[in-house]
Amino acid sequence: MPEGQESLPLNSVRAFAVIAREKSVTRAAVVLGVAQSAVSRHLAVLEDYLGSKLVERRGRNSELTAFGRLFATAVSEPLDTIYFTAQRMKRRQTDLNRILVRTSLPTFASTLLIPNIQAFSTEAGGAVVDVITTLSQPTSADNFDVLITRDLALAEPSDRWVLLNEDLVCVGSPRQVAGKEIDIVTRVPIVSITSRPDALPTWLRGMDIKQDDIKLGARYDHHYLALPAIAHGKSLLVTPEVLVRDLIQQGLLEIVKGTRTPSGMQYHAHAVDRSQNLDLARMFCRWLVRLCKENPGKPKSRGVVSK
């Protein structure tokens, strides 16, 4: 710094940015976890440095002056960028063999991904894979390395792998469907899944069955809630085949003969370019392609990398 040039009070700038966002010195103090008097001192120091009033009190609220609004606009976005970058760099230093996988497919995660993830960890030299599920649209500010999805779009640059083309099947407990023909679907109640309202109508069209010809059973939010009920009950479930693959292999569920039909939907895995562990994220996506291919005959598509 040139001799005689006063240094910018960065802590005061950060405190002011929070005041501007919260529109209150009191609320800013709560967000920052400091005393209100400390926030007021930071504000006074910054106003003295800039030589201009930034905030005027209006009862319990703090209203920015015209100069304060200009300054807040100028510094808020760079501060957010600095904070976000620092968090990412901190994670890079502390989690060199760790990735965060985000998915909008909770049943896929619970029935296929999680039970097999230790195999990837072993293959990747003890890598740690954190998994979160959310149905919200991802943004570039969200913290994740891999996205697994069927229906969400990813606007930011990424490498993309095709995991599988979804087939729908009708399943039930072996004692319920063993030896039965396809007409059982018109006699036994079929449960519905509110998170996949398209699945049952799509399957009915593929099977050329009218909705009036079936009996609707209980309703569940997600497939993972319905699966135990189907395995131990007397209802049927229309579900993506990939979600019940392991349960079928374990003998807990059985596919009703002749009830497989494509849904027209495709599962993807994305390794985002901004990942600090991009090589590990790509390795995970390639492993996931192999995992999905373990289902005999599915998927036929190879993992395709694209921008």
mmCIF file of N, CA and C in Angstrom, residues 163-265:
data_model
loop_
_atom_site.group_PDB
_atom_site.id
_atom_site.type_symbol
_atom_site.label_atom_id
_atom_site.label_comp_id
_atom_site.label_asym_id
_atom_site.label_seq_id
_atom_site.Cartn_x
_atom_site.Cartn_y
_atom_site.Cartn_z
ATOM 1 N N LEU A 163 -27.376 -42.267 -17.968
ATOM 2 C CA LEU A 163 -27.368 -43.419 -17.065
ATOM 3 C C LEU A 163 -28.290 -44.528 -17.544
ATOM 4 N N LEU A 164 -29.519 -44.164 -17.897
ATOM 5 C CA LEU A 164 -30.459 -45.198 -18.354
ATOM 6 C C LEU A 164 -31.691 -44.554 -18.957
ATOM 7 N N ASN A 165 -32.365 -45.330 -19.793
ATOM 8 C CA ASN A 165 -33.681 -44.967 -20.317
ATOM 9 C C ASN A 165 -34.717 -45.691 -19.462
ATOM 10 N N GLU A 166 -35.620 -44.934 -18.879
ATOM 11 C CA GLU A 166 -36.524 -45.474 -17.864
ATOM 12 C C GLU A 166 -37.597 -46.379 -18.458
ATOM 13 N N ASP A 167 -37.737 -47.570 -17.864
ATOM 14 C CA ASP A 167 -38.853 -48.469 -18.141
ATOM 15 C C ASP A 167 -39.752 -48.531 -16.915
ATOM 16 N N LEU A 168 -41.051 -48.570 -17.131
ATOM 17 C CA LEU A 168 -42.022 -48.736 -16.053
ATOM 18 C C LEU A 168 -42.477 -50.187 -16.002
ATOM 19 N N VAL A 169 -42.663 -50.701 -14.793
ATOM 20 C CA VAL A 169 -43.178 -52.056 -14.604
ATOM 21 C C VAL A 169 -44.219 -52.026 -13.489
ATOM 22 N N CYS A 170 -45.053 -53.058 -13.483
ATOM 23 C CA CYS A 170 -46.009 -53.238 -12.393
ATOM 24 C C CYS A 170 -45.492 -54.375 -11.511
ATOM 25 N N VAL A 171 -45.358 -54.097 -10.209
ATOM 26 C CA VAL A 171 -44.795 -55.099 -9.296
ATOM 27 C C VAL A 171 -45.743 -55.339 -8.120
ATOM 28 N N GLY A 172 -45.532 -56.498 -7.493
ATOM 29 C CA GLY A 172 -46.256 -56.853 -6.281
ATOM 30 C C GLY A 172 -45.441 -57.866 -5.517
ATOM 31 N N SER A 173 -45.930 -58.273 -4.375
ATOM 32 C CA SER A 173 -45.230 -59.305 -3.607
ATOM 33 C C SER A 173 -45.317 -60.625 -4.364
ATOM 34 N N PRO A 174 -44.291 -61.491 -4.256
ATOM 35 C CA PRO A 174 -44.314 -62.766 -4.977
ATOM 36 C C PRO A 174 -45.564 -63.590 -4.688
ATOM 37 N N ARG A 175 -46.012 -63.603 -3.440
ATOM 38 C CA ARG A 175 -47.204 -64.408 -3.126
ATOM 39 C C ARG A 175 -48.458 -63.829 -3.768
ATOM 40 N N GLN A 176 -48.381 -62.532 -4.129
ATOM 41 C CA GLN A 176 -49.530 -61.876 -4.735
ATOM 42 C C GLN A 176 -49.578 -62.075 -6.251
ATOM 43 N N VAL A 177 -48.413 -62.107 -6.916
ATOM 44 C CA VAL A 177 -48.418 -62.102 -8.373
ATOM 45 C C VAL A 177 -47.835 -63.358 -8.999
ATOM 46 N N ALA A 178 -47.188 -64.215 -8.231
ATOM 47 C CA ALA A 178 -46.554 -65.404 -8.798
ATOM 48 C C ALA A 178 -47.566 -66.257 -9.557
ATOM 49 N N GLY A 179 -47.250 -66.573 -10.811
ATOM 50 C CA GLY A 179 -48.120 -67.434 -11.608
ATOM 51 C C GLY A 179 -49.336 -66.736 -12.172
ATOM 52 N N LYS A 180 -49.527 -65.454 -11.837
ATOM 53 C CA LYS A 180 -50.706 -64.721 -12.328
ATOM 54 C C LYS A 180 -50.420 -64.111 -13.703
ATOM 55 N N GLU A 181 -51.474 -63.909 -14.473
ATOM 56 C CA GLU A 181 -51.352 -63.255 -15.774
ATOM 57 C C GLU A 181 -51.560 -61.753 -15.615
ATOM 58 N N ILE A 182 -51.390 -61.040 -16.725
ATOM 59 C CA ILE A 182 -51.440 -59.590 -16.685
ATOM 60 C C ILE A 182 -52.806 -59.062 -16.247
ATOM 61 N N ASP A 183 -53.851 -59.840 -16.409
ATOM 62 C CA ASP A 183 -55.179 -59.347 -16.034
ATOM 63 C C ASP A 183 -55.334 -59.137 -14.531
ATOM 64 N N ILE A 184 -54.294 -59.538 -13.743
ATOM 65 C CA ILE A 184 -54.355 -59.274 -12.307
ATOM 66 C C ILE A 184 -54.409 -57.781 -12.020
ATOM 67 N N VAL A 185 -53.887 -56.972 -12.961
ATOM 68 C CA VAL A 185 -53.845 -55.515 -12.721
ATOM 69 C C VAL A 185 -55.239 -54.902 -12.731
ATOM 70 N N THR A 186 -56.215 -55.618 -13.247
ATOM 71 C CA THR A 186 -57.586 -55.097 -13.244
ATOM 72 C C THR A 186 -58.357 -55.547 -12.010
ATOM 73 N N ARG A 187 -57.746 -56.443 -11.207
ATOM 74 C CA ARG A 187 -58.454 -56.977 -10.045
ATOM 75 C C ARG A 187 -57.847 -56.526 -8.714
ATOM 76 N N VAL A 188 -56.556 -56.232 -8.701
ATOM 77 C CA VAL A 188 -55.852 -55.875 -7.464
ATOM 78 C C VAL A 188 -55.604 -54.362 -7.452
ATOM 79 N N PRO A 189 -55.840 -53.681 -6.336
ATOM 80 C CA PRO A 189 -55.629 -52.227 -6.280
ATOM 81 C C PRO A 189 -54.195 -51.837 -6.618
ATOM 82 N N ILE A 190 -54.038 -50.737 -7.355
ATOM 83 C CA ILE A 190 -52.731 -50.196 -7.715
ATOM 84 C C ILE A 190 -52.544 -48.878 -6.977
ATOM 85 N N VAL A 191 -51.488 -48.776 -6.194
ATOM 86 C CA VAL A 191 -51.260 -47.547 -5.431
ATOM 87 C C VAL A 191 -50.733 -46.459 -6.369
ATOM 88 N N SER A 192 -50.856 -45.202 -5.938
ATOM 89 C CA SER A 192 -50.379 -44.072 -6.745
ATOM 90 C C SER A 192 -49.318 -43.294 -5.980
ATOM 91 N N ILE A 193 -48.407 -42.661 -6.721
ATOM 92 C CA ILE A 193 -47.286 -41.910 -6.158
ATOM 93 C C ILE A 193 -47.435 -40.444 -6.554
ATOM 94 N N THR A 194 -47.630 -39.573 -5.583
ATOM 95 C CA THR A 194 -47.907 -38.172 -5.899
ATOM 96 C C THR A 194 -46.698 -37.448 -6.483
ATOM 97 N N SER A 195 -45.471 -37.901 -6.171
ATOM 98 C CA SER A 195 -44.287 -37.251 -6.729
ATOM 99 C C SER A 195 -44.042 -37.646 -8.187
ATOM 100 N N ARG A 196 -44.688 -38.701 -8.653
ATOM 101 C CA ARG A 196 -44.614 -39.118 -10.054
ATOM 102 C C ARG A 196 -46.019 -39.307 -10.607
ATOM 103 N N PRO A 197 -46.785 -38.211 -10.734
ATOM 104 C CA PRO A 197 -48.166 -38.342 -11.218
ATOM 105 C C PRO A 197 -48.246 -38.820 -12.663
ATOM 106 N N ASP A 198 -47.123 -38.747 -13.389
ATOM 107 C CA ASP A 198 -47.115 -39.165 -14.794
ATOM 108 C C ASP A 198 -46.976 -40.673 -14.967
ATOM 109 N N ALA A 199 -46.425 -41.352 -13.953
ATOM 110 C CA ALA A 199 -46.033 -42.750 -14.128
ATOM 111 C C ALA A 199 -47.226 -43.659 -14.451
ATOM 112 N N LEU A 200 -48.280 -43.595 -13.647
ATOM 113 C CA LEU A 200 -49.419 -44.499 -13.852
ATOM 114 C C LEU A 200 -50.126 -44.224 -15.177
ATOM 115 N N PRO A 201 -50.449 -42.960 -15.517
ATOM 116 C CA PRO A 201 -51.087 -42.717 -16.820
ATOM 117 C C PRO A 201 -50.210 -43.151 -17.999
ATOM 118 N N THR A 202 -48.891 -42.923 -17.897
ATOM 119 C CA THR A 202 -47.981 -43.336 -18.976
ATOM 120 C C THR A 202 -47.990 -44.846 -19.128
ATOM 121 N N TRP A 203 -47.948 -45.551 -18.012
ATOM 122 C CA TRP A 203 -47.966 -47.014 -18.047
ATOM 123 C C TRP A 203 -49.281 -47.527 -18.614
ATOM 124 N N LEU A 204 -50.390 -46.941 -18.211
ATOM 125 C CA LEU A 204 -51.707 -47.372 -18.721
ATOM 126 C C LEU A 204 -51.777 -47.210 -20.234
ATOM 127 N N ARG A 205 -51.246 -46.092 -20.762
ATOM 128 C CA ARG A 205 -51.239 -45.894 -22.218
ATOM 129 C C ARG A 205 -50.360 -46.943 -22.893
ATOM 130 N N GLY A 206 -49.205 -47.216 -22.292
ATOM 131 C CA GLY A 206 -48.312 -48.213 -22.868
ATOM 132 C C GLY A 206 -48.912 -49.608 -22.870
ATOM 133 N N MET A 207 -49.730 -49.893 -21.865
ATOM 134 C CA MET A 207 -50.371 -51.209 -21.753
ATOM 135 C C MET A 207 -51.724 -51.258 -22.468
ATOM 136 N N ASP A 208 -52.166 -50.099 -22.985
ATOM 137 C CA ASP A 208 -53.483 -49.994 -23.630
ATOM 138 C C ASP A 208 -54.593 -50.428 -22.673
ATOM 139 N N ILE A 209 -54.491 -49.912 -21.441
ATOM 140 C CA ILE A 209 -55.493 -50.190 -20.411
ATOM 141 C C ILE A 209 -56.175 -48.876 -20.039
ATOM 142 N N LYS A 210 -57.474 -48.894 -19.909
ATOM 143 C CA LYS A 210 -58.213 -47.699 -19.510
ATOM 144 C C LYS A 210 -58.179 -47.550 -17.986
ATOM 145 N N GLN A 211 -58.125 -46.296 -17.527
ATOM 146 C CA GLN A 211 -58.059 -46.071 -16.085
ATOM 147 C C GLN A 211 -59.296 -46.613 -15.380
ATOM 148 N N ASP A 212 -60.435 -46.607 -16.062
ATOM 149 C CA ASP A 212 -61.661 -47.124 -15.449
ATOM 150 C C ASP A 212 -61.592 -48.633 -15.215
ATOM 151 N N ASP A 213 -60.617 -49.300 -15.863
ATOM 152 C CA ASP A 213 -60.510 -50.754 -15.732
ATOM 153 C C ASP A 213 -59.658 -51.178 -14.538
ATOM 154 N N ILE A 214 -59.022 -50.222 -13.837
ATOM 155 C CA ILE A 214 -58.186 -50.575 -12.690
ATOM 156 C C ILE A 214 -58.798 -50.036 -11.408
ATOM 157 N N LYS A 215 -58.323 -50.566 -10.285
ATOM 158 C CA LYS A 215 -58.742 -50.103 -8.976
ATOM 159 C C LYS A 215 -57.597 -49.307 -8.351
ATOM 160 N N LEU A 216 -57.871 -48.079 -7.941
ATOM 161 C CA LEU A 216 -56.843 -47.262 -7.309
ATOM 162 C C LEU A 216 -56.776 -47.582 -5.822
ATOM 163 N N GLY A 217 -55.567 -47.800 -5.338
ATOM 164 C CA GLY A 217 -55.369 -48.093 -3.924
ATOM 165 C C GLY A 217 -54.889 -46.877 -3.158
ATOM 166 N N ALA A 218 -54.014 -47.089 -2.170
ATOM 167 C CA ALA A 218 -53.524 -46.011 -1.325
ATOM 168 C C ALA A 218 -52.635 -45.055 -2.122
ATOM 169 N N ARG A 219 -52.372 -43.893 -1.531
ATOM 170 C CA ARG A 219 -51.535 -42.880 -2.158
ATOM 171 C C ARG A 219 -50.326 -42.608 -1.268
ATOM 172 N N TYR A 220 -49.149 -42.518 -1.887
ATOM 173 C CA TYR A 220 -47.909 -42.241 -1.165
ATOM 174 C C TYR A 220 -47.178 -41.086 -1.840
ATOM 175 N N ASP A 221 -46.389 -40.347 -1.050
ATOM 176 C CA ASP A 221 -45.637 -39.218 -1.613
ATOM 177 C C ASP A 221 -44.532 -39.684 -2.549
ATOM 178 N N HIS A 222 -43.805 -40.737 -2.132
ATOM 179 C CA HIS A 222 -42.654 -41.195 -2.901
ATOM 180 C C HIS A 222 -42.657 -42.716 -3.011
ATOM 181 N N HIS A 223 -41.923 -43.208 -3.991
ATOM 182 C CA HIS A 223 -41.838 -44.656 -4.174
ATOM 183 C C HIS A 223 -41.243 -45.347 -2.952
ATOM 184 N N TYR A 224 -40.234 -44.717 -2.323
ATOM 185 C CA TYR A 224 -39.587 -45.404 -1.203
ATOM 186 C C TYR A 224 -40.536 -45.599 -0.026
ATOM 187 N N LEU A 225 -41.597 -44.813 0.061
ATOM 188 C CA LEU A 225 -42.604 -45.021 1.095
ATOM 189 C C LEU A 225 -43.551 -46.164 0.718
ATOM 190 N N ALA A 226 -43.779 -46.335 -0.575
ATOM 191 C CA ALA A 226 -44.733 -47.356 -1.027
ATOM 192 C C ALA A 226 -44.123 -48.748 -1.093
ATOM 193 N N LEU A 227 -42.825 -48.831 -1.341
ATOM 194 C CA LEU A 227 -42.209 -50.140 -1.583
ATOM 195 C C LEU A 227 -42.391 -51.122 -0.422
ATOM 196 N N PRO A 228 -42.181 -50.723 0.840
ATOM 197 C CA PRO A 228 -42.410 -51.686 1.929
ATOM 198 C C PRO A 228 -43.866 -52.168 1.991
ATOM 199 N N ALA A 229 -44.794 -51.260 1.704
ATOM 200 C CA ALA A 229 -46.210 -51.639 1.732
ATOM 201 C C ALA A 229 -46.528 -52.664 0.650
ATOM 202 N N ILE A 230 -45.920 -52.508 -0.529
ATOM 203 C CA ILE A 230 -46.172 -53.444 -1.620
ATOM 204 C C ILE A 230 -45.551 -54.800 -1.309
ATOM 205 N N ALA A 231 -44.341 -54.789 -0.762
ATOM 206 C CA ALA A 231 -43.643 -56.046 -0.471
ATOM 207 C C ALA A 231 -44.361 -56.869 0.584
ATOM 208 N N HIS A 232 -45.110 -56.198 1.466
ATOM 209 C CA HIS A 232 -45.757 -56.912 2.566
ATOM 210 C C HIS A 232 -47.287 -56.838 2.514
ATOM 211 N N GLY A 233 -47.830 -56.296 1.402
ATOM 212 C CA GLY A 233 -49.268 -56.121 1.330
ATOM 213 C C GLY A 233 -49.917 -56.830 0.158
ATOM 214 N N LYS A 234 -51.082 -56.338 -0.205
ATOM 215 C CA LYS A 234 -51.868 -56.983 -1.255
ATOM 216 C C LYS A 234 -52.184 -56.033 -2.396
ATOM 217 N N SER A 235 -51.368 -54.980 -2.550
ATOM 218 C CA SER A 235 -51.563 -54.019 -3.637
ATOM 219 C C SER A 235 -50.444 -54.163 -4.656
ATOM 220 N N LEU A 236 -50.624 -53.501 -5.788
ATOM 221 C CA LEU A 236 -49.623 -53.450 -6.838
ATOM 222 C C LEU A 236 -49.078 -52.034 -6.956
ATOM 223 N N LEU A 237 -47.922 -51.907 -7.592
ATOM 224 C CA LEU A 237 -47.293 -50.596 -7.765
ATOM 225 C C LEU A 237 -46.708 -50.504 -9.160
ATOM 226 N N VAL A 238 -46.996 -49.404 -9.854
ATOM 227 C CA VAL A 238 -46.334 -49.091 -11.118
ATOM 228 C C VAL A 238 -45.141 -48.208 -10.794
ATOM 229 N N THR A 239 -43.942 -48.644 -11.187
ATOM 230 C CA THR A 239 -42.722 -47.975 -10.756
ATOM 231 C C THR A 239 -41.641 -48.089 -11.819
ATOM 232 N N PRO A 240 -40.690 -47.162 -11.845
ATOM 233 C CA PRO A 240 -39.512 -47.362 -12.696
ATOM 234 C C PRO A 240 -38.795 -48.649 -12.297
ATOM 235 N N GLU A 241 -38.443 -49.450 -13.270
ATOM 236 C CA GLU A 241 -37.842 -50.752 -12.974
ATOM 237 C C GLU A 241 -36.537 -50.621 -12.199
ATOM 238 N N VAL A 242 -35.761 -49.580 -12.472
ATOM 239 C CA VAL A 242 -34.467 -49.426 -11.813
ATOM 240 C C VAL A 242 -34.613 -49.294 -10.299
ATOM 241 N N LEU A 243 -35.750 -48.783 -9.841
ATOM 242 C CA LEU A 243 -35.946 -48.564 -8.405
ATOM 243 C C LEU A 243 -36.219 -49.864 -7.653
ATOM 244 N N VAL A 244 -36.641 -50.884 -8.355
ATOM 245 C CA VAL A 244 -36.998 -52.137 -7.676
ATOM 246 C C VAL A 244 -36.074 -53.282 -8.075
ATOM 247 N N ARG A 245 -35.020 -52.973 -8.806
ATOM 248 C CA ARG A 245 -34.115 -54.011 -9.290
ATOM 249 C C ARG A 245 -33.594 -54.888 -8.159
ATOM 250 N N ASP A 246 -33.049 -54.249 -7.120
ATOM 251 C CA ASP A 246 -32.457 -55.026 -6.026
ATOM 252 C C ASP A 246 -33.520 -55.773 -5.229
ATOM 253 N N LEU A 247 -34.697 -55.164 -5.051
ATOM 254 C CA LEU A 247 -35.768 -55.831 -4.307
ATOM 255 C C LEU A 247 -36.261 -57.068 -5.051
ATOM 256 N N ILE A 248 -36.236 -57.009 -6.378
ATOM 257 C CA ILE A 248 -36.625 -58.176 -7.175
ATOM 258 C C ILE A 248 -35.567 -59.274 -7.042
ATOM 259 N N GLN A 249 -34.286 -58.872 -7.099
ATOM 260 C CA GLN A 249 -33.204 -59.850 -6.953
ATOM 261 C C GLN A 249 -33.222 -60.516 -5.580
ATOM 262 N N GLN A 250 -33.693 -59.781 -4.561
ATOM 263 C CA GLN A 250 -33.771 -60.315 -3.206
ATOM 264 C C GLN A 250 -35.025 -61.159 -2.987
ATOM 265 N N GLY A 251 -35.909 -61.196 -3.984
ATOM 266 C CA GLY A 251 -37.118 -61.989 -3.867
ATOM 267 C C GLY A 251 -38.232 -61.313 -3.088
ATOM 268 N N LEU A 252 -38.110 -60.013 -2.844
ATOM 269 C CA LEU A 252 -39.129 -59.287 -2.082
ATOM 270 C C LEU A 252 -40.262 -58.774 -2.978
ATOM 271 N N LEU A 253 -39.964 -58.557 -4.246
ATOM 272 C CA LEU A 253 -40.964 -58.110 -5.210
ATOM 273 C C LEU A 253 -40.843 -58.943 -6.475
ATOM 274 N N GLU A 254 -41.911 -58.936 -7.267
ATOM 275 C CA GLU A 254 -41.905 -59.654 -8.536
ATOM 276 C C GLU A 254 -42.659 -58.819 -9.569
ATOM 277 N N ILE A 255 -42.138 -58.803 -10.794
ATOM 278 C CA ILE A 255 -42.795 -58.059 -11.873
ATOM 279 C C ILE A 255 -43.951 -58.879 -12.431
ATOM 280 N N VAL A 256 -45.083 -58.241 -12.589
ATOM 281 C CA VAL A 256 -46.206 -58.894 -13.261
ATOM 282 C C VAL A 256 -45.819 -59.101 -14.717
ATOM 283 N N LYS A 257 -45.942 -60.310 -15.210
ATOM 284 C CA LYS A 257 -45.513 -60.648 -16.565
ATOM 285 C C LYS A 257 -46.181 -59.748 -17.607
ATOM 286 N N GLY A 258 -45.349 -59.264 -18.537
ATOM 287 C CA GLY A 258 -45.886 -58.489 -19.653
ATOM 288 C C GLY A 258 -46.232 -57.054 -19.335
ATOM 289 N N THR A 259 -45.695 -56.510 -18.229
ATOM 290 C CA THR A 259 -46.087 -55.149 -17.841
ATOM 291 C C THR A 259 -44.962 -54.129 -18.006
ATOM 292 N N ARG A 260 -43.904 -54.453 -18.715
ATOM 293 C CA ARG A 260 -42.806 -53.506 -18.915
ATOM 294 C C ARG A 260 -43.102 -52.617 -20.116
ATOM 295 N N THR A 261 -42.919 -51.291 -19.931
ATOM 296 C CA THR A 261 -43.113 -50.345 -21.032
ATOM 297 C C THR A 261 -42.224 -49.130 -20.806
ATOM 298 N N PRO A 262 -41.650 -48.538 -21.852
ATOM 299 C CA PRO A 262 -40.797 -47.357 -21.670
ATOM 300 C C PRO A 262 -41.623 -46.128 -21.283
ATOM 301 N N SER A 263 -41.045 -45.295 -20.429
ATOM 302 C CA SER A 263 -41.725 -44.053 -20.023
ATOM 303 C C SER A 263 -41.339 -42.876 -20.897
ATOM 304 N N GLY A 264 -40.246 -43.026 -21.655
ATOM 305 C CA GLY A 264 -39.759 -41.911 -22.465
ATOM 306 C C GLY A 264 -38.841 -40.964 -21.709
ATOM 307 N N MET A 265 -38.527 -41.286 -20.438
ATOM 308 C CA MET A 265 -37.681 -40.423 -19.628
ATOM 309 C C MET A 265 -36.286 -41.028 -19.504
#
